[in-house]
XYZ file of C-alpha atoms in Angstrom:
215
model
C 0.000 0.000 0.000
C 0.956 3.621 -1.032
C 1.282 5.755 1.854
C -0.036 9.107 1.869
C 2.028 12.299 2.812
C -0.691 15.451 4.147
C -0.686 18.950 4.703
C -3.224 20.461 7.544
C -3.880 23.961 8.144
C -5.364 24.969 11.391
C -4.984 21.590 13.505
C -5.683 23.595 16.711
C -8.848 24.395 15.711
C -11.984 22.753 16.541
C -12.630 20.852 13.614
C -8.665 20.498 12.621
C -7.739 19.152 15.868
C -10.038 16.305 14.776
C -8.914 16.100 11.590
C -5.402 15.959 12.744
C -5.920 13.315 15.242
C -7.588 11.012 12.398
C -4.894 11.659 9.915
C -2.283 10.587 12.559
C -4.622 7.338 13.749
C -4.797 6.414 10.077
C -1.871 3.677 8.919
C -2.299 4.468 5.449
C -0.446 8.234 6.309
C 2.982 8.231 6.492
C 3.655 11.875 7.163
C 1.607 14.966 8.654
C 2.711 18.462 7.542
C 0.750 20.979 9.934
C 0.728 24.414 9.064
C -1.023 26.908 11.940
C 0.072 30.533 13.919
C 0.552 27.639 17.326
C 2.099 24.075 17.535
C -0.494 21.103 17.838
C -1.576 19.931 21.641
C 0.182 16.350 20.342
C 3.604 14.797 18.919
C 3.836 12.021 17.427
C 6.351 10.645 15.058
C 5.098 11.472 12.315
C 3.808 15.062 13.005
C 5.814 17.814 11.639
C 4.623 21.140 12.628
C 5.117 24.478 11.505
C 4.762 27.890 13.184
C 3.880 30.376 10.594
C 2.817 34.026 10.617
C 0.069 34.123 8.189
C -0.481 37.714 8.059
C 2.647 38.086 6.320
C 1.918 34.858 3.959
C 5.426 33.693 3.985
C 5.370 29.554 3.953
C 7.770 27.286 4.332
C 8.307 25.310 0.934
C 6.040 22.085 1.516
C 7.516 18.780 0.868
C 5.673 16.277 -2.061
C 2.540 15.732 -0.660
C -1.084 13.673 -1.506
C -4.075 16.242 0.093
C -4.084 18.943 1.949
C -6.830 20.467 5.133
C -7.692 23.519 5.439
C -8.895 24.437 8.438
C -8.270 27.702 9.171
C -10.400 29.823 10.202
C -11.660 32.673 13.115
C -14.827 35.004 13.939
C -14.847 38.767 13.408
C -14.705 39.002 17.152
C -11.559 37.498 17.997
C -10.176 39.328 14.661
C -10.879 42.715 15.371
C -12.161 43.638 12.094
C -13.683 42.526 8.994
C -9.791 43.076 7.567
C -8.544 40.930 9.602
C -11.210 37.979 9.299
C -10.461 37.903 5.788
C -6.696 37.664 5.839
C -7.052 34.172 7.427
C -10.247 33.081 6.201
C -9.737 33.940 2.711
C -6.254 35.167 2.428
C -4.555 32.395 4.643
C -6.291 29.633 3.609
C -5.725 30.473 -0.593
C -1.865 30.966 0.775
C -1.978 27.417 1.581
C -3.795 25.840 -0.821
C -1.613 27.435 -3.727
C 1.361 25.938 -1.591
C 0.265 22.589 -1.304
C -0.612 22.630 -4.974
C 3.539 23.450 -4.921
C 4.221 20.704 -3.526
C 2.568 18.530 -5.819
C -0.924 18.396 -3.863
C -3.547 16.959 -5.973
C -6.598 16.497 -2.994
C -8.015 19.150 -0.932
C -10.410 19.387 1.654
C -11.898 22.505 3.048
C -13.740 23.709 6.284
C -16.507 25.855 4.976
C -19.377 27.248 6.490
C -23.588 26.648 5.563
C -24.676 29.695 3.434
C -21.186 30.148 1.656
C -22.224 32.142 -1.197
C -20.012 34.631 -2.801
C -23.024 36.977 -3.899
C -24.264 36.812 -0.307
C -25.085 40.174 1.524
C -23.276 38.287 4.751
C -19.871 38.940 5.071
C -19.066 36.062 6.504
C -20.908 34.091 4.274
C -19.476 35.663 1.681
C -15.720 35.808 2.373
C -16.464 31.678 2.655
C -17.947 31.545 -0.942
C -15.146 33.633 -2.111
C -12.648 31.660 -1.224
C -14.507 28.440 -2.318
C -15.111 30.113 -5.705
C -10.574 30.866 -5.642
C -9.851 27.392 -4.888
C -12.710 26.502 -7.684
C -10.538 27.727 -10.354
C -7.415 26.224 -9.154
C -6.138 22.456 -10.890
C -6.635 20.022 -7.987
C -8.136 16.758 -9.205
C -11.004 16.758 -5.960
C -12.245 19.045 -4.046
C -14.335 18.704 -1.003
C -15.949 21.545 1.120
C -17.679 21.147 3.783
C -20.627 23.057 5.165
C -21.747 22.377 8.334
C -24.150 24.565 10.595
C -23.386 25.456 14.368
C -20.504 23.349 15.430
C -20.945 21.355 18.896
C -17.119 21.181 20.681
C -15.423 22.073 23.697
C -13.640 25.460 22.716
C -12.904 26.324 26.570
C -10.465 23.180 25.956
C -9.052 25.137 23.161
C -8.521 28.368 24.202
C -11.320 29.681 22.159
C -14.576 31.985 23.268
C -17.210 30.351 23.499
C -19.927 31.411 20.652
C -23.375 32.627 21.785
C -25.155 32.027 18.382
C -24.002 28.278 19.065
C -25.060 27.965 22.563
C -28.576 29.674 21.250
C -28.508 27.198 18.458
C -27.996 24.070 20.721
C -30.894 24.748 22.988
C -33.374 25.463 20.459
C -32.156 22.222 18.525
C -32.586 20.081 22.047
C -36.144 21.984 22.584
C -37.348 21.516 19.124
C -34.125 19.626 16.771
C -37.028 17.256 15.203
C -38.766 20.283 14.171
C -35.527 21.673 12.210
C -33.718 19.934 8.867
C -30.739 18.044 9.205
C -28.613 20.314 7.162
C -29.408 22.993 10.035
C -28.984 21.261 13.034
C -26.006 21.365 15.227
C -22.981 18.934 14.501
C -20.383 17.620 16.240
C -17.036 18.763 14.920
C -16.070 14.941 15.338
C -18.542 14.689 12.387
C -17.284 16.792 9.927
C -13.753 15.572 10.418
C -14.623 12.071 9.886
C -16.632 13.371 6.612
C -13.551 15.174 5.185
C -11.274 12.031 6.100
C -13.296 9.770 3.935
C -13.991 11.857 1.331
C -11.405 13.390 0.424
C -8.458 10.505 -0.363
C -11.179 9.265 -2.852
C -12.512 12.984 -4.183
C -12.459 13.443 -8.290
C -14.029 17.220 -9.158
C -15.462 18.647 -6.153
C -18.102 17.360 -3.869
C -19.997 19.830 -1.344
C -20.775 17.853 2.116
C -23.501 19.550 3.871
C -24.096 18.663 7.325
C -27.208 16.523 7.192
C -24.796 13.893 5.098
C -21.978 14.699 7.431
C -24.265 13.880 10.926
């Protein structure tokens, strides 16, 4: 068996730190490449992490690699501005992706959000469709975004905020969650990591995971 070599953006985040841990559980990966502004919470033999300062978009050059995660991402709140939301939403993530395609990347899976549009009057909704639409129009072989709703995690272990809008959302969904669609109900961020992992080894074109086929 081929062993795969992967690049992962953003493996202390919620969703990356799961992605991470699968990618380093999985025998068919050889080597992990992680990219992110703090070293992973693990080591393991065949974790190499870099530090980088993505506001100035200088990489290290990326070894030959199979897929790439992206998984970076923040809130407007924690950034400060609008500005600086979109320099690692949009502007660190495309940074990435145009170095893993570099190093020979020909897989890559994304952490979106639900309503990416590009045309949307959100911002944050449309800084995510943006920077699906940019990675769109560059020559990876598969694609996969996904776009799940609230996301259920423990940020307090991660040295994150916690969110209002998804301590709102996880009430309502426990009051009333057989009232509301699967695409809109809260998901674990266990979920979408384990929905990228399988997907995207196997991805030809791209493929857009929402979260009721992620649950």
């Amino acid at each position: 068996m081929v062993k795969r070599t992967v690049i992962i953006a953003g493996a202390s985040g919620m969703v990356g730190k799961e992605i991470l841990a699968g990618l380093l559980a999985d025998d068919s990966v050889a080597e992990v490449h992680s990219l992110g502004r703090k070293p992973p919470t693990v080591q393991h033999p065949k974790l190499s992490a870099y530090i980088v300062d993505f506001s100035s978009l200088r990489l290290p050059v990326l070894p030959q690699a199979d897929e790439v995660y992206l998984a970076l991402g923040t809130t407007i709140k924690v950034a400060g501005s609008q500005e600086a939301f979109r320099a690692i939403d949009y502007d660190a993530n495309l940074a990435v992706a145009r170095a893993a395609q570099a190093a020979g990347v020909k897989k890559l899976g994304l952490v979106s959000a639900m309503g990416a549009d590009a045309s949307s009057k959100v911002f944050y909704n449309r800084v995510k469709g943006e920077l699906e639409n940019a990675l769109e129009k560059m020559p990876f072989e598969g694609m996969v975004f996904a776009r799940p709703s609230l996301l259920v995690g423990d940020r307090e272990v991660l040295g994150q905020p916690e969110r209002r809008g998804e301590k709102i959302g996880l009430v309502v969904s426990k009051l009333i969650g057989f009232l509301i669609p699967a695409n809109y109900q809260p998901i674990e961020a266990t979920a979408v990591a384990r929905a990228l992992l399988k997907a995207v080894p196997q991805a030809q074109g791209k493929t857009v995971l929402l979260s009721g086929a992620m649950h």
